[in-house]
């Protein structure tokens, strides 16, 4: 074999590998007979600087729908597990995990502006819409 790996099944495990790969993605075997373990220099891992500045943020409160009138309410997390009252219809309800959360809010750790995010972004890395700061949205 001369040159780069042409693609095809790995000689060791048989998995199909694309062209121009040095190691099998499955078993890490060298795919080119002309190479030895010493001839393949693995570069050192250097994390990108922007990844190092990710700040964690957890919800300060939630946006929920009132079970009585279906109006959206903004409730601080300190009231979790307590009875709260809707400011629109005065309906009393228990603010617990059983209440569907529409969104949550938290201040940006970089610029302190308030952010609103859907629950699907919990646990994800996002960027602040005000300052583009990198944030990891952490569960409570």
mmCIF file of C-alpha atoms in Angstrom:
data_model
loop_
_atom_site.group_PDB
_atom_site.id
_atom_site.type_symbol
_atom_site.label_atom_id
_atom_site.label_comp_id
_atom_site.label_asym_id
_atom_site.label_seq_id
_atom_site.Cartn_x
_atom_site.Cartn_y
_atom_site.Cartn_z
ATOM 1 C CA UNK A 1 0.000 0.000 0.000
ATOM 2 C CA UNK A 2 1.460 3.394 -0.924
ATOM 3 C CA UNK A 3 0.129 6.678 0.392
ATOM 4 C CA UNK A 4 -3.041 7.231 2.346
ATOM 5 C CA UNK A 5 -5.640 4.640 3.341
ATOM 6 C CA UNK A 6 -7.980 4.174 0.340
ATOM 7 C CA UNK A 7 -11.001 3.269 2.452
ATOM 8 C CA UNK A 8 -12.659 -0.079 3.028
ATOM 9 C CA UNK A 9 -12.874 -2.709 5.777
ATOM 10 C CA UNK A 10 -10.435 -2.548 8.700
ATOM 11 C CA UNK A 11 -7.955 -5.457 8.474
ATOM 12 C CA UNK A 12 -8.362 -6.156 12.201
ATOM 13 C CA UNK A 13 -12.093 -5.754 13.016
ATOM 14 C CA UNK A 14 -13.697 -5.551 9.553
ATOM 15 C CA UNK A 15 -15.587 -2.273 10.126
ATOM 16 C CA UNK A 16 -15.821 -0.106 7.024
ATOM 17 C CA UNK A 17 -13.507 2.914 7.312
ATOM 18 C CA UNK A 18 -13.541 6.011 5.074
ATOM 19 C CA UNK A 19 -10.478 7.016 3.031
ATOM 20 C CA UNK A 20 -7.519 8.965 4.495
ATOM 21 C CA UNK A 21 -7.904 7.751 8.110
ATOM 22 C CA UNK A 22 -4.880 6.595 10.101
ATOM 23 C CA UNK A 23 -6.557 4.516 12.850
ATOM 24 C CA UNK A 24 -9.704 2.393 12.778
ATOM 25 C CA UNK A 25 -12.474 4.255 14.608
ATOM 26 C CA UNK A 26 -13.632 1.047 16.266
ATOM 27 C CA UNK A 27 -10.505 -0.912 17.294
ATOM 28 C CA UNK A 28 -7.840 1.855 16.834
ATOM 29 C CA UNK A 29 -5.664 -0.433 14.628
ATOM 30 C CA UNK A 30 -3.291 1.235 12.157
ATOM 31 C CA UNK A 31 -4.869 1.033 8.708
ATOM 32 C CA UNK A 32 -1.753 1.725 6.614
ATOM 33 C CA UNK A 33 0.910 -1.038 6.630
ATOM 34 C CA UNK A 34 3.615 1.540 5.866
ATOM 35 C CA UNK A 35 3.080 3.244 9.213
ATOM 36 C CA UNK A 36 4.247 2.142 12.637
ATOM 37 C CA UNK A 37 2.983 3.297 16.020
ATOM 38 C CA UNK A 38 6.100 5.450 16.393
ATOM 39 C CA UNK A 39 5.611 7.182 13.031
ATOM 40 C CA UNK A 40 2.191 8.547 13.947
ATOM 41 C CA UNK A 41 2.587 11.586 16.146
ATOM 42 C CA UNK A 42 -0.517 12.321 18.194
ATOM 43 C CA UNK A 43 -0.713 16.044 18.926
ATOM 44 C CA UNK A 44 -1.250 17.254 22.469
ATOM 45 C CA UNK A 45 -4.753 18.376 23.362
ATOM 46 C CA UNK A 46 -5.047 22.133 23.808
ATOM 47 C CA UNK A 47 -8.540 23.295 24.804
ATOM 48 C CA UNK A 48 -9.794 26.360 23.003
ATOM 49 C CA UNK A 49 -9.762 29.494 25.188
ATOM 50 C CA UNK A 50 -13.449 30.286 24.600
ATOM 51 C CA UNK A 51 -14.413 26.872 26.003
ATOM 52 C CA UNK A 52 -12.527 27.626 29.221
ATOM 53 C CA UNK A 53 -14.723 30.652 30.038
ATOM 54 C CA UNK A 54 -18.065 28.853 30.240
ATOM 55 C CA UNK A 55 -19.888 29.959 33.367
ATOM 56 C CA UNK A 56 -22.599 27.931 35.064
ATOM 57 C CA UNK A 57 -26.071 29.356 35.633
ATOM 58 C CA UNK A 58 -29.028 27.758 37.381
ATOM 59 C CA UNK A 59 -32.673 28.885 37.308
ATOM 60 C CA UNK A 60 -33.683 31.639 39.705
ATOM 61 C CA UNK A 61 -37.336 30.962 38.970
ATOM 62 C CA UNK A 62 -39.843 29.627 36.471
ATOM 63 C CA UNK A 63 -42.614 30.724 34.151
ATOM 64 C CA UNK A 64 -45.656 28.510 34.695
ATOM 65 C CA UNK A 65 -49.299 28.549 33.611
ATOM 66 C CA UNK A 66 -51.896 29.138 36.318
ATOM 67 C CA UNK A 67 -54.056 25.999 36.656
ATOM 68 C CA UNK A 68 -57.095 28.262 37.121
ATOM 69 C CA UNK A 69 -56.899 30.775 34.256
ATOM 70 C CA UNK A 70 -53.934 29.525 32.155
ATOM 71 C CA UNK A 71 -52.192 32.924 32.408
ATOM 72 C CA UNK A 72 -48.397 32.851 32.572
ATOM 73 C CA UNK A 73 -46.892 33.526 35.993
ATOM 74 C CA UNK A 74 -43.290 34.271 36.962
ATOM 75 C CA UNK A 75 -42.468 32.497 40.237
ATOM 76 C CA UNK A 76 -39.151 32.587 42.122
ATOM 77 C CA UNK A 77 -37.678 29.197 43.009
ATOM 78 C CA UNK A 78 -37.824 29.961 46.748
ATOM 79 C CA UNK A 79 -41.599 29.319 46.562
ATOM 80 C CA UNK A 80 -41.142 25.734 45.272
ATOM 81 C CA UNK A 81 -43.290 23.377 47.347
ATOM 82 C CA UNK A 82 -45.427 26.220 48.742
ATOM 83 C CA UNK A 83 -48.947 27.447 48.036
ATOM 84 C CA UNK A 84 -48.949 30.437 45.679
ATOM 85 C CA UNK A 85 -51.753 32.639 44.389
ATOM 86 C CA UNK A 86 -52.344 33.730 40.798
ATOM 87 C CA UNK A 87 -52.249 37.522 40.431
ATOM 88 C CA UNK A 88 -54.830 37.349 37.606
ATOM 89 C CA UNK A 89 -57.597 35.124 39.039
ATOM 90 C CA UNK A 90 -56.522 34.703 42.716
ATOM 91 C CA UNK A 91 -56.497 30.905 42.287
ATOM 92 C CA UNK A 92 -54.445 29.175 45.020
ATOM 93 C CA UNK A 93 -52.263 26.265 43.930
ATOM 94 C CA UNK A 94 -49.245 24.313 45.124
ATOM 95 C CA UNK A 95 -46.105 25.343 43.207
ATOM 96 C CA UNK A 96 -44.467 21.923 42.813
ATOM 97 C CA UNK A 97 -42.826 19.705 40.202
ATOM 98 C CA UNK A 98 -46.337 18.653 39.096
ATOM 99 C CA UNK A 99 -46.911 22.140 37.613
ATOM 100 C CA UNK A 100 -45.742 22.327 33.991
ATOM 101 C CA UNK A 101 -42.816 24.727 33.539
ATOM 102 C CA UNK A 102 -43.018 26.787 30.335
ATOM 103 C CA UNK A 103 -39.597 28.419 30.808
ATOM 104 C CA UNK A 104 -37.098 29.427 33.465
ATOM 105 C CA UNK A 105 -35.183 32.625 34.096
ATOM 106 C CA UNK A 106 -31.675 33.291 35.323
ATOM 107 C CA UNK A 107 -29.237 36.214 35.256
ATOM 108 C CA UNK A 108 -26.312 35.931 32.833
ATOM 109 C CA UNK A 109 -23.127 35.324 34.887
ATOM 110 C CA UNK A 110 -21.198 37.567 32.474
ATOM 111 C CA UNK A 111 -23.410 40.664 32.041
ATOM 112 C CA UNK A 112 -26.145 40.129 34.717
ATOM 113 C CA UNK A 113 -28.951 40.618 32.172
ATOM 114 C CA UNK A 114 -31.918 38.331 32.736
ATOM 115 C CA UNK A 115 -32.261 35.386 30.374
ATOM 116 C CA UNK A 116 -35.383 33.349 29.662
ATOM 117 C CA UNK A 117 -34.887 29.804 28.377
ATOM 118 C CA UNK A 118 -37.073 26.811 27.597
ATOM 119 C CA UNK A 119 -36.603 23.705 29.779
ATOM 120 C CA UNK A 120 -35.165 21.813 26.775
ATOM 121 C CA UNK A 121 -31.964 23.900 27.094
ATOM 122 C CA UNK A 122 -31.301 22.722 30.669
ATOM 123 C CA UNK A 123 -27.890 21.041 30.781
ATOM 124 C CA UNK A 124 -26.803 22.581 27.460
ATOM 125 C CA UNK A 125 -24.134 25.136 26.633
ATOM 126 C CA UNK A 126 -25.707 28.316 25.254
ATOM 127 C CA UNK A 127 -24.713 31.906 24.492
ATOM 128 C CA UNK A 128 -26.208 34.976 26.171
ATOM 129 C CA UNK A 129 -28.332 36.998 23.740
ATOM 130 C CA UNK A 130 -27.072 40.237 25.327
ATOM 131 C CA UNK A 131 -23.283 39.717 25.568
ATOM 132 C CA UNK A 132 -22.668 36.394 23.726
ATOM 133 C CA UNK A 133 -21.048 35.005 26.889
ATOM 134 C CA UNK A 134 -20.887 31.201 27.049
ATOM 135 C CA UNK A 135 -23.169 29.680 29.700
ATOM 136 C CA UNK A 136 -23.817 26.132 30.901
ATOM 137 C CA UNK A 137 -27.447 25.969 32.056
ATOM 138 C CA UNK A 138 -27.399 23.754 35.143
ATOM 139 C CA UNK A 139 -30.391 22.090 36.817
ATOM 140 C CA UNK A 140 -31.372 23.311 40.281
#
